[in-house]
Amino acid sequence: MDCIFCKIVNGEIPSDKVYEDEFVLAFNDIQPAAPVHVLVIPKKHIESVVALTEEDDKLIAHIFKAIRVIAKEQGLENGFRLVSNVGADGGQSVKHLHFHILGKKQFTENFG
Ligand code: DGP
């Protein structure tokens, strides 16, 4: 499958890893939009949030547990922004489910 993030999972493309366990990988975004910009992905290929099924319930809980660990490791006690872009209108460029952790930057309440 021609998926950049699957290639990162299987080591074909290098990445700057910040966290890894059996089900989840996290690495620094190649185009950081904040001083901390980590991408958290399931190792399993899932296209986006809307492609999740009940079978993935445990995986999603696991991803959120990893997000808590990573946020702590990255020193984001003061907060962070968590984003998952979905589909064309959501601006999703890589069609493999991922969560952006954006930190060490003061965000506002506005989206745009
Ligand atoms: P999105 O627009 O939500 O699909 O975000 C995809 C992000 O993935 C974008 O911020 C740039 C990042 N990205 C794309 N290709 C690579 C890559 O090869 N390595 C890393 N580390 N990040 C990548």
PDB file of C-alpha atoms and ligand atoms in Angstrom:
ATOM      1  CA  MET A   1       0.000   0.000   0.000  1.00  0.00           C
ATOM      2  CA  ASP A   2       1.298   3.425  -0.913  1.00  0.00           C
ATOM      3  CA  CYS A   3       0.905   5.079   2.490  1.00  0.00           C
ATOM      4  CA  ILE A   4       3.667   7.312   3.869  1.00  0.00           C
ATOM      5  CA  PHE A   5       2.770   6.591   7.487  1.00  0.00           C
ATOM      6  CA  CYS A   6       2.687   2.803   6.900  1.00  0.00           C
ATOM      7  CA  LYS A   7       6.187   3.200   5.434  1.00  0.00           C
ATOM      8  CA  ILE A   8       7.248   5.064   8.582  1.00  0.00           C
ATOM      9  CA  VAL A   9       5.754   2.248  10.724  1.00  0.00           C
ATOM     10  CA  ASN A  10       7.677  -0.433   8.841  1.00  0.00           C
ATOM     11  CA  GLY A  11      10.907   1.580   8.750  1.00  0.00           C
ATOM     12  CA  GLU A  12      11.023   2.216   4.981  1.00  0.00           C
ATOM     13  CA  ILE A  13      10.943   5.974   5.678  1.00  0.00           C
ATOM     14  CA  PRO A  14      12.903   7.302   8.676  1.00  0.00           C
ATOM     15  CA  SER A  15      11.205   9.361  11.369  1.00  0.00           C
ATOM     16  CA  ASP A  16      12.141  11.200  14.519  1.00  0.00           C
ATOM     17  CA  LYS A  17      10.338   8.898  16.961  1.00  0.00           C
ATOM     18  CA  VAL A  18       9.214  10.178  20.325  1.00  0.00           C
ATOM     19  CA  TYR A  19       7.098   7.201  21.465  1.00  0.00           C
ATOM     20  CA  GLU A  20       6.461   3.633  20.402  1.00  0.00           C
ATOM     21  CA  ASP A  21       4.589   0.633  21.753  1.00  0.00           C
ATOM     22  CA  GLU A  22       2.966  -2.443  20.248  1.00  0.00           C
ATOM     23  CA  PHE A  23       0.050  -0.548  18.691  1.00  0.00           C
ATOM     24  CA  VAL A  24       1.087   3.100  18.457  1.00  0.00           C
ATOM     25  CA  LEU A  25       3.913   5.163  16.996  1.00  0.00           C
ATOM     26  CA  ALA A  26       4.546   8.869  17.535  1.00  0.00           C
ATOM     27  CA  PHE A  27       7.090  11.036  15.755  1.00  0.00           C
ATOM     28  CA  ASN A  28       7.853  14.691  15.142  1.00  0.00           C
ATOM     29  CA  ASP A  29       5.990  16.316  12.261  1.00  0.00           C
ATOM     30  CA  ILE A  30       8.243  17.132   9.305  1.00  0.00           C
ATOM     31  CA  GLN A  31       6.610  20.577   8.985  1.00  0.00           C
ATOM     32  CA  PRO A  32       6.132  21.682  12.603  1.00  0.00           C
ATOM     33  CA  ALA A  33       3.361  24.208  13.200  1.00  0.00           C
ATOM     34  CA  ALA A  34       4.349  24.695  16.852  1.00  0.00           C
ATOM     35  CA  PRO A  35       7.494  24.202  18.982  1.00  0.00           C
ATOM     36  CA  VAL A  36       6.097  20.778  19.898  1.00  0.00           C
ATOM     37  CA  HIS A  37       4.355  19.070  16.977  1.00  0.00           C
ATOM     38  CA  VAL A  38       4.033  15.326  17.382  1.00  0.00           C
ATOM     39  CA  LEU A  39       1.979  12.984  15.202  1.00  0.00           C
ATOM     40  CA  VAL A  40       0.427  10.010  16.975  1.00  0.00           C
ATOM     41  CA  ILE A  41      -0.659   7.148  14.727  1.00  0.00           C
ATOM     42  CA  PRO A  42      -1.927   3.595  15.050  1.00  0.00           C
ATOM     43  CA  LYS A  43       0.482   1.098  13.493  1.00  0.00           C
ATOM     44  CA  LYS A  44      -2.543  -0.474  11.815  1.00  0.00           C
ATOM     45  CA  HIS A  45      -3.660   1.327   8.661  1.00  0.00           C
ATOM     46  CA  ILE A  46      -6.976   3.111   9.270  1.00  0.00           C
ATOM     47  CA  GLU A  47      -7.846   5.921   6.886  1.00  0.00           C
ATOM     48  CA  SER A  48      -9.326   8.411   9.347  1.00  0.00           C
ATOM     49  CA  VAL A  49     -11.676   8.809  12.304  1.00  0.00           C
ATOM     50  CA  VAL A  50     -14.670   7.966  10.096  1.00  0.00           C
ATOM     51  CA  ALA A  51     -13.137   4.608   9.101  1.00  0.00           C
ATOM     52  CA  LEU A  52     -13.008   3.421  12.716  1.00  0.00           C
ATOM     53  CA  THR A  53     -15.206   0.467  13.684  1.00  0.00           C
ATOM     54  CA  GLU A  54     -16.209  -1.079  17.015  1.00  0.00           C
ATOM     55  CA  GLU A  55     -13.247  -3.416  16.593  1.00  0.00           C
ATOM     56  CA  ASP A  56     -11.007  -0.391  17.095  1.00  0.00           C
ATOM     57  CA  ASP A  57     -12.522   0.729  20.424  1.00  0.00           C
ATOM     58  CA  LYS A  58      -9.611  -0.650  22.453  1.00  0.00           C
ATOM     59  CA  LEU A  59      -7.096   0.768  19.986  1.00  0.00           C
ATOM     60  CA  ILE A  60      -8.573   4.254  20.320  1.00  0.00           C
ATOM     61  CA  ALA A  61      -8.463   4.053  24.109  1.00  0.00           C
ATOM     62  CA  HIS A  62      -4.847   2.956  23.749  1.00  0.00           C
ATOM     63  CA  ILE A  63      -4.011   5.882  21.430  1.00  0.00           C
ATOM     64  CA  PHE A  64      -5.453   8.343  23.944  1.00  0.00           C
ATOM     65  CA  LYS A  65      -3.435   6.734  26.719  1.00  0.00           C
ATOM     66  CA  ALA A  66      -0.303   7.198  24.575  1.00  0.00           C
ATOM     67  CA  ILE A  67      -1.284  10.844  23.970  1.00  0.00           C
ATOM     68  CA  ARG A  68      -1.410  11.418  27.747  1.00  0.00           C
ATOM     69  CA  VAL A  69       2.028   9.840  28.184  1.00  0.00           C
ATOM     70  CA  ILE A  70       3.548  11.821  25.292  1.00  0.00           C
ATOM     71  CA  ALA A  71       2.040  15.119  26.514  1.00  0.00           C
ATOM     72  CA  LYS A  72       3.631  14.549  29.910  1.00  0.00           C
ATOM     73  CA  GLU A  73       6.983  13.557  28.392  1.00  0.00           C
ATOM     74  CA  GLN A  74       6.945  16.667  26.195  1.00  0.00           C
ATOM     75  CA  GLY A  75       6.290  18.904  29.203  1.00  0.00           C
ATOM     76  CA  LEU A  76       2.838  20.028  28.107  1.00  0.00           C
ATOM     77  CA  GLU A  77       1.359  20.364  31.618  1.00  0.00           C
ATOM     78  CA  ASN A  78       0.067  23.810  30.630  1.00  0.00           C
ATOM     79  CA  GLY A  79      -2.021  22.317  27.822  1.00  0.00           C
ATOM     80  CA  PHE A  80      -1.861  21.621  24.138  1.00  0.00           C
ATOM     81  CA  ARG A  81      -4.024  21.413  21.050  1.00  0.00           C
ATOM     82  CA  LEU A  82      -5.080  17.982  19.778  1.00  0.00           C
ATOM     83  CA  VAL A  83      -6.203  17.813  16.126  1.00  0.00           C
ATOM     84  CA  SER A  84      -7.281  15.058  13.763  1.00  0.00           C
ATOM     85  CA  ASN A  85      -8.050  16.244  10.244  1.00  0.00           C
ATOM     86  CA  VAL A  86     -10.659  14.195   8.384  1.00  0.00           C
ATOM     87  CA  GLY A  87     -11.096  14.042   4.617  1.00  0.00           C
ATOM     88  CA  ALA A  88     -10.943  16.751   1.988  1.00  0.00           C
ATOM     89  CA  ASP A  89     -12.856  19.484   3.845  1.00  0.00           C
ATOM     90  CA  GLY A  90     -10.872  18.699   7.000  1.00  0.00           C
ATOM     91  CA  GLY A  91      -7.600  19.272   5.169  1.00  0.00           C
ATOM     92  CA  GLN A  92      -6.342  15.710   5.675  1.00  0.00           C
ATOM     93  CA  SER A  93      -3.281  15.229   3.466  1.00  0.00           C
ATOM     94  CA  VAL A  94      -2.109  11.817   4.730  1.00  0.00           C
ATOM     95  CA  LYS A  95      -4.838   9.180   4.595  1.00  0.00           C
ATOM     96  CA  HIS A  96      -3.708   7.293   7.690  1.00  0.00           C
ATOM     97  CA  LEU A  97      -5.402   8.206  10.982  1.00  0.00           C
ATOM     98  CA  HIS A  98      -3.256  10.569  13.012  1.00  0.00           C
ATOM     99  CA  PHE A  99      -3.544  12.976  15.901  1.00  0.00           C
ATOM    100  CA  HIS A 100      -1.494  16.163  15.940  1.00  0.00           C
ATOM    101  CA  ILE A 101      -0.245  17.189  19.393  1.00  0.00           C
ATOM    102  CA  LEU A 102       0.606  20.894  19.165  1.00  0.00           C
ATOM    103  CA  GLY A 103       2.250  22.468  22.171  1.00  0.00           C
ATOM    104  CA  LYS A 104       4.462  25.141  23.651  1.00  0.00           C
ATOM    105  CA  LYS A 105       2.447  27.689  21.698  1.00  0.00           C
ATOM    106  CA  GLN A 106      -0.457  29.827  22.936  1.00  0.00           C
ATOM    107  CA  PHE A 107      -3.521  28.986  20.860  1.00  0.00           C
ATOM    108  CA  THR A 108      -6.710  30.997  20.903  1.00  0.00           C
ATOM    109  CA  GLU A 109     -10.294  29.769  21.088  1.00  0.00           C
ATOM    110  CA  ASN A 110     -10.718  30.455  17.377  1.00  0.00           C
ATOM    111  CA  PHE A 111     -10.366  27.955  14.551  1.00  0.00           C
ATOM    112  CA  GLY A 112      -9.692  28.989  11.039  1.00  0.00           C
TER     113      GLY A 112
HETATM  114  P1  DGP B   1      -2.722  16.194   7.802  1.00  0.00           P
HETATM  115  O1  DGP B   1      -2.769  17.439   7.004  1.00  0.00           O
HETATM  116  O2  DGP B   1      -3.583  16.250   9.035  1.00  0.00           O
HETATM  117  O3  DGP B   1      -2.986  14.959   6.962  1.00  0.00           O
HETATM  118  O4  DGP B   1      -1.234  16.108   8.373  1.00  0.00           O
HETATM  119  C1  DGP B   1      -0.224  15.345   7.812  1.00  0.00           C
HETATM  120  C2  DGP B   1       1.063  15.800   8.482  1.00  0.00           C
HETATM  121  O5  DGP B   1       2.049  14.838   8.196  1.00  0.00           O
HETATM  122  C3  DGP B   1       1.597  17.142   8.004  1.00  0.00           C
HETATM  123  O6  DGP B   1       1.630  18.052   9.104  1.00  0.00           O
HETATM  124  C4  DGP B   1       3.010  16.845   7.513  1.00  0.00           C
HETATM  125  C5  DGP B   1       3.293  15.476   8.075  1.00  0.00           C
HETATM  126  N1  DGP B   1       4.098  14.617   7.229  1.00  0.00           N
HETATM  127  C6  DGP B   1       3.860  14.299   5.930  1.00  0.00           C
HETATM  128  N2  DGP B   1       4.805  13.460   5.482  1.00  0.00           N
HETATM  129  C7  DGP B   1       5.649  13.243   6.522  1.00  0.00           C
HETATM  130  C8  DGP B   1       6.838  12.471   6.670  1.00  0.00           C
HETATM  131  O7  DGP B   1       7.313  11.781   5.757  1.00  0.00           O
HETATM  132  N3  DGP B   1       7.437  12.508   7.893  1.00  0.00           N
HETATM  133  C9  DGP B   1       6.948  13.241   8.933  1.00  0.00           C
HETATM  134  N4  DGP B   1       7.619  13.195  10.082  1.00  0.00           N
HETATM  135  N5  DGP B   1       5.828  13.977   8.823  1.00  0.00           N
HETATM  136  C10 DGP B   1       5.202  13.984   7.624  1.00  0.00           C
END
